C-alpha cells in the first residue's frame, strides 16, 4: 500500500473504504457524473463535442473539443490558386455560402487593388443579404426545433427552400454556390430573378409575423430562453464575440455600418441591438435582422443598375465562352487563367465582412504569383464556441442545447 | 468617415510608435506595425489600449505565418495580431518576428479570446506562448506529429493513427477521474 501511495501527491486522501460503502448497488448520488455530448449527437449541430461534469442536471464543468471537421482549408489555400480556392469557401459556413464567396473574392480584389463595377457590387449585396436571411432562418428554426417547436421549422424552411431555388437559378447550385469570381460573378442574374425576389420580399415578412406570433410571447419559449446563457457586453468584447450574439449583449457594432464596404453606406437599415444577452434576445435580434435584410433587398431591387458585370481588367477577366470557342487569343487567355492562375502582386490585406454569425475575415499574404503565401480565415464561430464552454457553466443540459442553437456555431467554419 | 479616422490613426502610429519600429501600410491603407520582440508587443498593446485616440479594446484575430523565404527579415515566423477598436473602428495590425525557437508572450491575460487562437497557432506552427494556461493542440489530434502549416510540411502527408495508440488525456480530464 505504501508503494502505491508514492505515486499520488502528498495531499491525496485515500477514500477507497468510503467509495466501497457507497458502491453497494449503483451510485445514483454521485455529484461528479461525466457526460459526453457529441461529436455525433443530434443536439450538437455538426461535429461538435462537449464534455461535461454534471451534478444532477447542472453542468459544473465543461470542455469543448474541436477539430472533427478539420479539412486543412488554410493549407489548401497555399497550394491551390486563388481561383481554385473559391470552392473551398463554400465549405466554411455552408449555411451562407454566398456570403463566404463574396467575402473571399473581395479579399483577393483588395490585394490586387481592383474595384468591381457598380452592378457587381449591388449583385453582391443582394447575395450577402439573401445568405444572411437563410442563415438566420436556419439558426432560429433549428434552435426552436431543439426545444421541441416543430412548426416553426416547417414554416421557416418553406421560405428557405424558396431562397435556395432563387440561388439555384443564379448559379446552378443550392448549397455550395461558388457564385463569385475575382473581378465579377460567375453569371449575371437570370431575367426572372428580380420578379421572383420581389415576390419573396413581399410575402416573406408575413411568415416572419406568423413565426413571431408563435414564439415571441409564447410562455414555453420564454421560460426556456429568457435568462438562459446571459452574457454581459464587457465579457462579450473580452471573448472576441461578434455578430448577433455581440449585439444581443448590447454592443452597438455592425461592420456594414461602421466599416462600410460596397454599397452599404448608401443603404438604409437599422442595426439591431438588444440588452439582455440571453437566448431570447439573440432570437429577437436575429428575427429583426431578417426584417432589416428584407428591407435592404427591397432597396437593392429598386436600385440595381444596368451595366457591365465584369471589371475591365485583363489580369482577372474570365472571357465569355462564345469568344473562347471562336477566337484563338481569347482561348489562350482563358487557358492561362485556369491553368496558371491569376498573378497577384506581393502585398497583404485583411478583409472582413459582417457575416451572419459575425466578423468573417480573410487575411491574405501574397508573395507574388498565383498562390497565396498565407491564407487565413478568421471565422466568427471559433470565438463563439470558445465562449460556449464558459456560458454553459451552472446551466442545465437542455439549456446548454438551447444556448448552442442560439450562438449558431457551424462546424465547417469552426474547424476549417 | 471611417477612412478619415483610420488615416488619422495611421498618422498617430507613425508619429508616436514608428520611430524605432518598422511601419507600413497594407493594400487597403491599414497600418502594419512591427514590434521589437514579444515583450514589446505586449507593451504596445497596453499603449494602444490607453491611447486617447486609438482606444483599442478588441482582439479581432491572432495568427501567424511562416517566413522561410526571409522576405520579412531574419526570423522564422511572423505572429500577426489584428486589433480593432469597438469605439473608433480603427484597425491596427501588429506583427512580431520570431526566431526559430523563440517564445511569444501570451495575450490571454489581456483578452481571454486569445486562448484558442494561440492554441491554434501552436498547433499549426509550433510556436510556444509563454504563460498560456492550457497550451495544447486544438484542431489536430493529440497524437499528431509535426505542425502542418509550416512550409516544410508536405500537404499530401498522411499520418494514420492505429487504434491502439494511447491518447494522453492526463491534461484534459479533471476531478475524480484522474485518480481512478
PDB file of C-alpha atoms in Angstrom, chain A residues 190-408:
ATOM      1  CA  UNK A 190     -31.290  35.452 -64.826  1.00  0.00           C
ATOM      2  CA  UNK A 191     -34.173  37.526 -66.230  1.00  0.00           C
ATOM      3  CA  UNK A 192     -36.796  36.118 -63.885  1.00  0.00           C
ATOM      4  CA  UNK A 193     -34.781  36.613 -60.716  1.00  0.00           C
ATOM      5  CA  UNK A 194     -35.817  40.161 -59.885  1.00  0.00           C
ATOM      6  CA  UNK A 195     -39.577  39.422 -60.232  1.00  0.00           C
ATOM      7  CA  UNK A 196     -39.058  36.379 -58.042  1.00  0.00           C
ATOM      8  CA  UNK A 197     -37.088  38.326 -55.479  1.00  0.00           C
ATOM      9  CA  UNK A 198     -39.867  40.944 -55.486  1.00  0.00           C
ATOM     10  CA  UNK A 199     -42.408  38.265 -54.696  1.00  0.00           C
ATOM     11  CA  UNK A 200     -40.125  36.904 -51.985  1.00  0.00           C
ATOM     12  CA  UNK A 201     -39.683  40.224 -50.183  1.00  0.00           C
ATOM     13  CA  UNK A 202     -43.432  40.870 -50.440  1.00  0.00           C
ATOM     14  CA  UNK A 203     -44.587  37.570 -48.980  1.00  0.00           C
ATOM     15  CA  UNK A 204     -41.795  36.513 -46.668  1.00  0.00           C
ATOM     16  CA  UNK A 205     -42.437  39.169 -43.967  1.00  0.00           C
ATOM     17  CA  UNK A 206     -45.884  37.619 -43.450  1.00  0.00           C
ATOM     18  CA  UNK A 207     -44.144  34.393 -42.463  1.00  0.00           C
ATOM     19  CA  UNK A 208     -41.916  36.300 -40.046  1.00  0.00           C
ATOM     20  CA  UNK A 209     -45.031  37.790 -38.433  1.00  0.00           C
ATOM     21  CA  UNK A 210     -46.537  34.338 -38.167  1.00  0.00           C
ATOM     22  CA  UNK A 211     -43.442  32.901 -36.505  1.00  0.00           C
ATOM     23  CA  UNK A 212     -43.115  35.828 -34.133  1.00  0.00           C
ATOM     24  CA  UNK A 213     -46.730  35.160 -33.190  1.00  0.00           C
ATOM     25  CA  UNK A 214     -45.808  31.583 -32.419  1.00  0.00           C
ATOM     26  CA  UNK A 215     -42.707  32.292 -30.375  1.00  0.00           C
ATOM     27  CA  UNK A 216     -42.199  35.829 -29.082  1.00  0.00           C
ATOM     28  CA  UNK A 217     -44.897  35.813 -26.440  1.00  0.00           C
ATOM     29  CA  UNK A 218     -45.124  32.054 -26.089  1.00  0.00           C
ATOM     30  CA  UNK A 219     -44.922  31.104 -22.421  1.00  0.00           C
ATOM     31  CA  UNK A 220     -42.943  27.909 -23.017  1.00  0.00           C
ATOM     32  CA  UNK A 221     -40.491  29.632 -25.352  1.00  0.00           C
ATOM     33  CA  UNK A 222     -39.953  32.473 -22.878  1.00  0.00           C
ATOM     34  CA  UNK A 223     -39.427  30.047 -19.990  1.00  0.00           C
ATOM     35  CA  UNK A 224     -36.890  28.091 -21.972  1.00  0.00           C
ATOM     36  CA  UNK A 225     -34.936  31.049 -23.323  1.00  0.00           C
ATOM     37  CA  UNK A 226     -35.200  34.098 -21.043  1.00  0.00           C
ATOM     38  CA  UNK A 227     -32.223  34.460 -18.722  1.00  0.00           C
ATOM     39  CA  UNK A 228     -30.518  31.426 -20.249  1.00  0.00           C
ATOM     40  CA  UNK A 229     -26.875  31.909 -21.189  1.00  0.00           C
ATOM     41  CA  UNK A 230     -26.769  35.539 -20.124  1.00  0.00           C
ATOM     42  CA  UNK A 231     -23.739  37.405 -21.377  1.00  0.00           C
ATOM     43  CA  UNK A 232     -22.666  40.923 -20.483  1.00  0.00           C
ATOM     44  CA  UNK A 233     -21.337  43.402 -23.035  1.00  0.00           C
ATOM     45  CA  UNK A 234     -17.902  43.655 -21.405  1.00  0.00           C
ATOM     46  CA  UNK A 235     -17.473  39.892 -21.351  1.00  0.00           C
ATOM     47  CA  UNK A 236     -18.604  39.550 -24.971  1.00  0.00           C
ATOM     48  CA  UNK A 237     -15.930  42.019 -26.068  1.00  0.00           C
ATOM     49  CA  UNK A 238     -13.261  40.338 -23.935  1.00  0.00           C
ATOM     50  CA  UNK A 239     -14.060  36.981 -25.519  1.00  0.00           C
ATOM     51  CA  UNK A 240     -13.976  38.422 -29.020  1.00  0.00           C
ATOM     52  CA  UNK A 241     -17.574  37.626 -29.932  1.00  0.00           C
ATOM     53  CA  UNK A 242     -19.020  39.327 -32.992  1.00  0.00           C
ATOM     54  CA  UNK A 243     -22.290  39.480 -34.868  1.00  0.00           C
ATOM     55  CA  UNK A 244     -25.799  38.927 -33.497  1.00  0.00           C
ATOM     56  CA  UNK A 245     -24.518  37.485 -30.201  1.00  0.00           C
ATOM     57  CA  UNK A 246     -22.489  40.614 -29.527  1.00  0.00           C
ATOM     58  CA  UNK A 247     -25.389  42.879 -30.458  1.00  0.00           C
ATOM     59  CA  UNK A 248     -27.773  40.877 -28.288  1.00  0.00           C
ATOM     60  CA  UNK A 249     -25.481  41.724 -25.370  1.00  0.00           C
ATOM     61  CA  UNK A 250     -25.927  45.421 -26.037  1.00  0.00           C
ATOM     62  CA  UNK A 251     -22.858  46.344 -28.083  1.00  0.00           C
ATOM     63  CA  UNK A 252     -23.887  48.579 -30.952  1.00  0.00           C
ATOM     64  CA  UNK A 253     -21.495  47.316 -33.617  1.00  0.00           C
ATOM     65  CA  UNK A 254     -22.170  46.309 -37.188  1.00  0.00           C
ATOM     66  CA  UNK A 255     -19.385  46.301 -39.759  1.00  0.00           C
ATOM     67  CA  UNK A 256     -21.900  47.055 -42.507  1.00  0.00           C
ATOM     68  CA  UNK A 257     -22.474  50.439 -40.898  1.00  0.00           C
ATOM     69  CA  UNK A 258     -19.215  51.049 -39.043  1.00  0.00           C
ATOM     70  CA  UNK A 259     -16.704  49.988 -41.682  1.00  0.00           C
ATOM     71  CA  UNK A 260     -18.926  50.009 -44.772  1.00  0.00           C
ATOM     72  CA  UNK A 261     -17.990  48.056 -47.880  1.00  0.00           C
ATOM     73  CA  UNK A 262     -19.685  48.007 -51.286  1.00  0.00           C
ATOM     74  CA  UNK A 263     -22.931  49.961 -51.270  1.00  0.00           C
ATOM     75  CA  UNK A 264     -23.919  49.590 -47.632  1.00  0.00           C
ATOM     76  CA  UNK A 265     -23.205  53.254 -46.915  1.00  0.00           C
ATOM     77  CA  UNK A 266     -25.968  54.206 -49.382  1.00  0.00           C
ATOM     78  CA  UNK A 267     -28.497  51.770 -47.985  1.00  0.00           C
ATOM     79  CA  UNK A 268     -30.991  52.491 -45.288  1.00  0.00           C
ATOM     80  CA  UNK A 269     -31.111  49.919 -42.499  1.00  0.00           C
ATOM     81  CA  UNK A 270     -31.063  49.739 -38.722  1.00  0.00           C
ATOM     82  CA  UNK A 271     -28.515  47.960 -36.596  1.00  0.00           C
ATOM     83  CA  UNK A 272     -30.425  45.709 -34.223  1.00  0.00           C
ATOM     84  CA  UNK A 273     -29.285  45.836 -30.624  1.00  0.00           C
ATOM     85  CA  UNK A 274     -30.765  44.109 -27.574  1.00  0.00           C
ATOM     86  CA  UNK A 275     -29.629  44.355 -23.978  1.00  0.00           C
ATOM     87  CA  UNK A 276     -30.053  41.048 -22.179  1.00  0.00           C
ATOM     88  CA  UNK A 277     -27.555  38.846 -23.997  1.00  0.00           C
ATOM     89  CA  UNK A 278     -29.581  35.687 -23.378  1.00  0.00           C
ATOM     90  CA  UNK A 279     -31.024  33.184 -25.821  1.00  0.00           C
ATOM     91  CA  UNK A 280     -34.292  35.108 -26.072  1.00  0.00           C
ATOM     92  CA  UNK A 281     -32.543  38.339 -27.019  1.00  0.00           C
ATOM     93  CA  UNK A 282     -30.429  36.581 -29.610  1.00  0.00           C
ATOM     94  CA  UNK A 283     -33.627  35.225 -31.121  1.00  0.00           C
ATOM     95  CA  UNK A 284     -35.163  38.720 -31.185  1.00  0.00           C
ATOM     96  CA  UNK A 285     -32.035  40.197 -32.762  1.00  0.00           C
ATOM     97  CA  UNK A 286     -31.988  37.534 -35.466  1.00  0.00           C
ATOM     98  CA  UNK A 287     -35.672  37.991 -36.276  1.00  0.00           C
ATOM     99  CA  UNK A 288     -35.286  41.742 -36.591  1.00  0.00           C
ATOM    100  CA  UNK A 289     -32.128  41.329 -38.676  1.00  0.00           C
ATOM    101  CA  UNK A 290     -34.111  39.196 -41.105  1.00  0.00           C
ATOM    102  CA  UNK A 291     -36.573  42.080 -41.444  1.00  0.00           C
ATOM    103  CA  UNK A 292     -33.741  44.543 -41.976  1.00  0.00           C
ATOM    104  CA  UNK A 293     -32.250  42.279 -44.645  1.00  0.00           C
ATOM    105  CA  UNK A 294     -35.608  42.197 -46.403  1.00  0.00           C
ATOM    106  CA  UNK A 295     -35.610  45.987 -46.195  1.00  0.00           C
ATOM    107  CA  UNK A 296     -32.148  46.097 -47.790  1.00  0.00           C
ATOM    108  CA  UNK A 297     -33.249  43.694 -50.516  1.00  0.00           C
ATOM    109  CA  UNK A 298     -36.220  45.915 -51.338  1.00  0.00           C
ATOM    110  CA  UNK A 299     -33.897  48.889 -51.832  1.00  0.00           C
ATOM    111  CA  UNK A 300     -31.490  46.789 -53.879  1.00  0.00           C
ATOM    112  CA  UNK A 301     -34.274  45.726 -56.257  1.00  0.00           C
ATOM    113  CA  UNK A 302     -35.118  49.366 -56.912  1.00  0.00           C
ATOM    114  CA  UNK A 303     -31.541  50.491 -57.320  1.00  0.00           C
ATOM    115  CA  UNK A 304     -29.855  47.592 -59.125  1.00  0.00           C
ATOM    116  CA  UNK A 305     -28.178  49.369 -62.072  1.00  0.00           C
ATOM    117  CA  UNK A 306     -27.591  48.069 -65.564  1.00  0.00           C
ATOM    118  CA  UNK A 307     -24.129  47.986 -66.978  1.00  0.00           C
ATOM    119  CA  UNK A 308     -21.144  45.690 -67.153  1.00  0.00           C
ATOM    120  CA  UNK A 309     -20.843  42.887 -64.618  1.00  0.00           C
ATOM    121  CA  UNK A 310     -17.151  42.274 -65.028  1.00  0.00           C
ATOM    122  CA  UNK A 311     -14.332  44.610 -64.210  1.00  0.00           C
ATOM    123  CA  UNK A 312     -12.322  45.619 -67.286  1.00  0.00           C
ATOM    124  CA  UNK A 313      -9.012  44.164 -66.113  1.00  0.00           C
ATOM    125  CA  UNK A 314      -7.099  41.726 -68.290  1.00  0.00           C
ATOM    126  CA  UNK A 315      -5.495  40.045 -65.257  1.00  0.00           C
ATOM    127  CA  UNK A 316      -8.711  38.639 -63.854  1.00  0.00           C
ATOM    128  CA  UNK A 317     -11.421  38.912 -66.515  1.00  0.00           C
ATOM    129  CA  UNK A 318     -12.600  35.416 -67.416  1.00  0.00           C
ATOM    130  CA  UNK A 319     -13.504  35.629 -71.135  1.00  0.00           C
ATOM    131  CA  UNK A 320     -17.014  34.884 -72.357  1.00  0.00           C
ATOM    132  CA  UNK A 321     -17.459  31.340 -73.545  1.00  0.00           C
ATOM    133  CA  UNK A 322     -18.568  32.362 -77.027  1.00  0.00           C
ATOM    134  CA  UNK A 323     -15.254  34.182 -77.574  1.00  0.00           C
ATOM    135  CA  UNK A 324     -13.252  31.303 -76.129  1.00  0.00           C
ATOM    136  CA  UNK A 325     -14.695  28.999 -78.760  1.00  0.00           C
ATOM    137  CA  UNK A 326     -14.222  31.371 -81.676  1.00  0.00           C
ATOM    138  CA  UNK A 327     -11.065  33.454 -81.067  1.00  0.00           C
ATOM    139  CA  UNK A 328      -7.616  31.998 -80.593  1.00  0.00           C
ATOM    140  CA  UNK A 329      -6.168  34.801 -78.388  1.00  0.00           C
ATOM    141  CA  UNK A 330      -9.108  34.574 -76.052  1.00  0.00           C
ATOM    142  CA  UNK A 331      -8.727  30.825 -75.848  1.00  0.00           C
ATOM    143  CA  UNK A 332      -5.079  31.260 -74.832  1.00  0.00           C
ATOM    144  CA  UNK A 333      -6.070  33.840 -72.241  1.00  0.00           C
ATOM    145  CA  UNK A 334      -8.755  31.554 -70.863  1.00  0.00           C
ATOM    146  CA  UNK A 335      -6.255  28.707 -70.684  1.00  0.00           C
ATOM    147  CA  UNK A 336      -3.719  30.855 -68.853  1.00  0.00           C
ATOM    148  CA  UNK A 337      -6.224  31.973 -66.212  1.00  0.00           C
ATOM    149  CA  UNK A 338      -7.337  28.453 -65.410  1.00  0.00           C
ATOM    150  CA  UNK A 339      -4.075  26.554 -65.785  1.00  0.00           C
ATOM    151  CA  UNK A 340      -1.588  29.061 -64.381  1.00  0.00           C
ATOM    152  CA  UNK A 341      -3.861  31.143 -62.245  1.00  0.00           C
ATOM    153  CA  UNK A 342      -4.151  34.820 -61.608  1.00  0.00           C
ATOM    154  CA  UNK A 343      -0.899  36.605 -60.804  1.00  0.00           C
ATOM    155  CA  UNK A 344      -1.408  38.528 -57.574  1.00  0.00           C
ATOM    156  CA  UNK A 345       1.309  41.098 -56.772  1.00  0.00           C
ATOM    157  CA  UNK A 346       3.150  40.877 -53.433  1.00  0.00           C
ATOM    158  CA  UNK A 347       1.376  42.506 -50.537  1.00  0.00           C
ATOM    159  CA  UNK A 348      -1.231  41.754 -47.948  1.00  0.00           C
ATOM    160  CA  UNK A 349      -4.672  42.775 -46.784  1.00  0.00           C
ATOM    161  CA  UNK A 350      -7.167  41.803 -44.143  1.00  0.00           C
ATOM    162  CA  UNK A 351     -10.708  41.998 -45.449  1.00  0.00           C
ATOM    163  CA  UNK A 352     -13.731  41.287 -43.354  1.00  0.00           C
ATOM    164  CA  UNK A 353     -17.470  41.435 -43.798  1.00  0.00           C
ATOM    165  CA  UNK A 354     -20.341  41.297 -41.354  1.00  0.00           C
ATOM    166  CA  UNK A 355     -21.309  37.695 -41.916  1.00  0.00           C
ATOM    167  CA  UNK A 356     -24.497  36.203 -40.491  1.00  0.00           C
ATOM    168  CA  UNK A 357     -22.597  34.966 -37.434  1.00  0.00           C
ATOM    169  CA  UNK A 358     -20.223  37.858 -37.100  1.00  0.00           C
ATOM    170  CA  UNK A 359     -16.967  39.133 -38.478  1.00  0.00           C
ATOM    171  CA  UNK A 360     -15.796  36.838 -41.252  1.00  0.00           C
ATOM    172  CA  UNK A 361     -12.322  37.844 -42.311  1.00  0.00           C
ATOM    173  CA  UNK A 362      -9.787  36.707 -44.878  1.00  0.00           C
ATOM    174  CA  UNK A 363      -6.171  37.640 -44.292  1.00  0.00           C
ATOM    175  CA  UNK A 364      -4.146  37.080 -47.429  1.00  0.00           C
ATOM    176  CA  UNK A 365      -0.377  37.415 -47.553  1.00  0.00           C
ATOM    177  CA  UNK A 366       0.850  37.308 -51.120  1.00  0.00           C
ATOM    178  CA  UNK A 367       4.486  36.967 -52.125  1.00  0.00           C
ATOM    179  CA  UNK A 368       3.554  37.236 -55.787  1.00  0.00           C
ATOM    180  CA  UNK A 369       2.350  34.517 -58.116  1.00  0.00           C
ATOM    181  CA  UNK A 370      -0.888  32.596 -58.462  1.00  0.00           C
ATOM    182  CA  UNK A 371      -0.935  31.092 -54.969  1.00  0.00           C
ATOM    183  CA  UNK A 372      -1.219  32.749 -51.597  1.00  0.00           C
ATOM    184  CA  UNK A 373       1.680  32.592 -49.162  1.00  0.00           C
ATOM    185  CA  UNK A 374      -0.744  32.607 -46.255  1.00  0.00           C
ATOM    186  CA  UNK A 375      -4.496  32.267 -46.396  1.00  0.00           C
ATOM    187  CA  UNK A 376      -6.053  32.885 -43.035  1.00  0.00           C
ATOM    188  CA  UNK A 377      -9.762  32.523 -42.369  1.00  0.00           C
ATOM    189  CA  UNK A 378     -10.943  34.408 -39.325  1.00  0.00           C
ATOM    190  CA  UNK A 379     -14.145  32.645 -38.505  1.00  0.00           C
ATOM    191  CA  UNK A 380     -16.719  34.015 -36.059  1.00  0.00           C
ATOM    192  CA  UNK A 381     -17.744  30.513 -34.944  1.00  0.00           C
ATOM    193  CA  UNK A 382     -14.292  29.908 -33.467  1.00  0.00           C
ATOM    194  CA  UNK A 383     -14.759  32.701 -30.939  1.00  0.00           C
ATOM    195  CA  UNK A 384     -18.400  31.829 -30.303  1.00  0.00           C
ATOM    196  CA  UNK A 385     -17.589  28.226 -29.499  1.00  0.00           C
ATOM    197  CA  UNK A 386     -14.647  29.223 -27.321  1.00  0.00           C
ATOM    198  CA  UNK A 387     -17.015  31.168 -25.137  1.00  0.00           C
ATOM    199  CA  UNK A 388     -19.629  28.420 -25.247  1.00  0.00           C
ATOM    200  CA  UNK A 389     -17.813  26.264 -22.681  1.00  0.00           C
ATOM    201  CA  UNK A 390     -17.897  29.196 -20.260  1.00  0.00           C
ATOM    202  CA  UNK A 391     -21.508  30.124 -20.945  1.00  0.00           C
ATOM    203  CA  UNK A 392     -22.970  26.712 -20.070  1.00  0.00           C
ATOM    204  CA  UNK A 393     -21.488  26.543 -16.576  1.00  0.00           C
ATOM    205  CA  UNK A 394     -24.206  26.425 -13.895  1.00  0.00           C
ATOM    206  CA  UNK A 395     -26.811  25.783 -16.585  1.00  0.00           C
ATOM    207  CA  UNK A 396     -28.847  22.637 -17.186  1.00  0.00           C
ATOM    208  CA  UNK A 397     -28.101  20.247 -20.030  1.00  0.00           C
ATOM    209  CA  UNK A 398     -31.250  21.169 -22.033  1.00  0.00           C
ATOM    210  CA  UNK A 399     -30.277  24.822 -21.596  1.00  0.00           C
ATOM    211  CA  UNK A 400     -26.844  24.053 -22.990  1.00  0.00           C
ATOM    212  CA  UNK A 401     -28.579  22.735 -26.106  1.00  0.00           C
ATOM    213  CA  UNK A 402     -30.620  25.908 -26.447  1.00  0.00           C
ATOM    214  CA  UNK A 403     -27.526  28.088 -25.946  1.00  0.00           C
ATOM    215  CA  UNK A 404     -25.670  26.148 -28.606  1.00  0.00           C
ATOM    216  CA  UNK A 405     -28.556  26.655 -31.022  1.00  0.00           C
ATOM    217  CA  UNK A 406     -28.642  30.366 -30.307  1.00  0.00           C
ATOM    218  CA  UNK A 407     -24.948  31.037 -30.977  1.00  0.00           C
ATOM    219  CA  UNK A 408     -25.233  29.162 -34.282  1.00  0.00           C
TER     220      UNK A 408
END
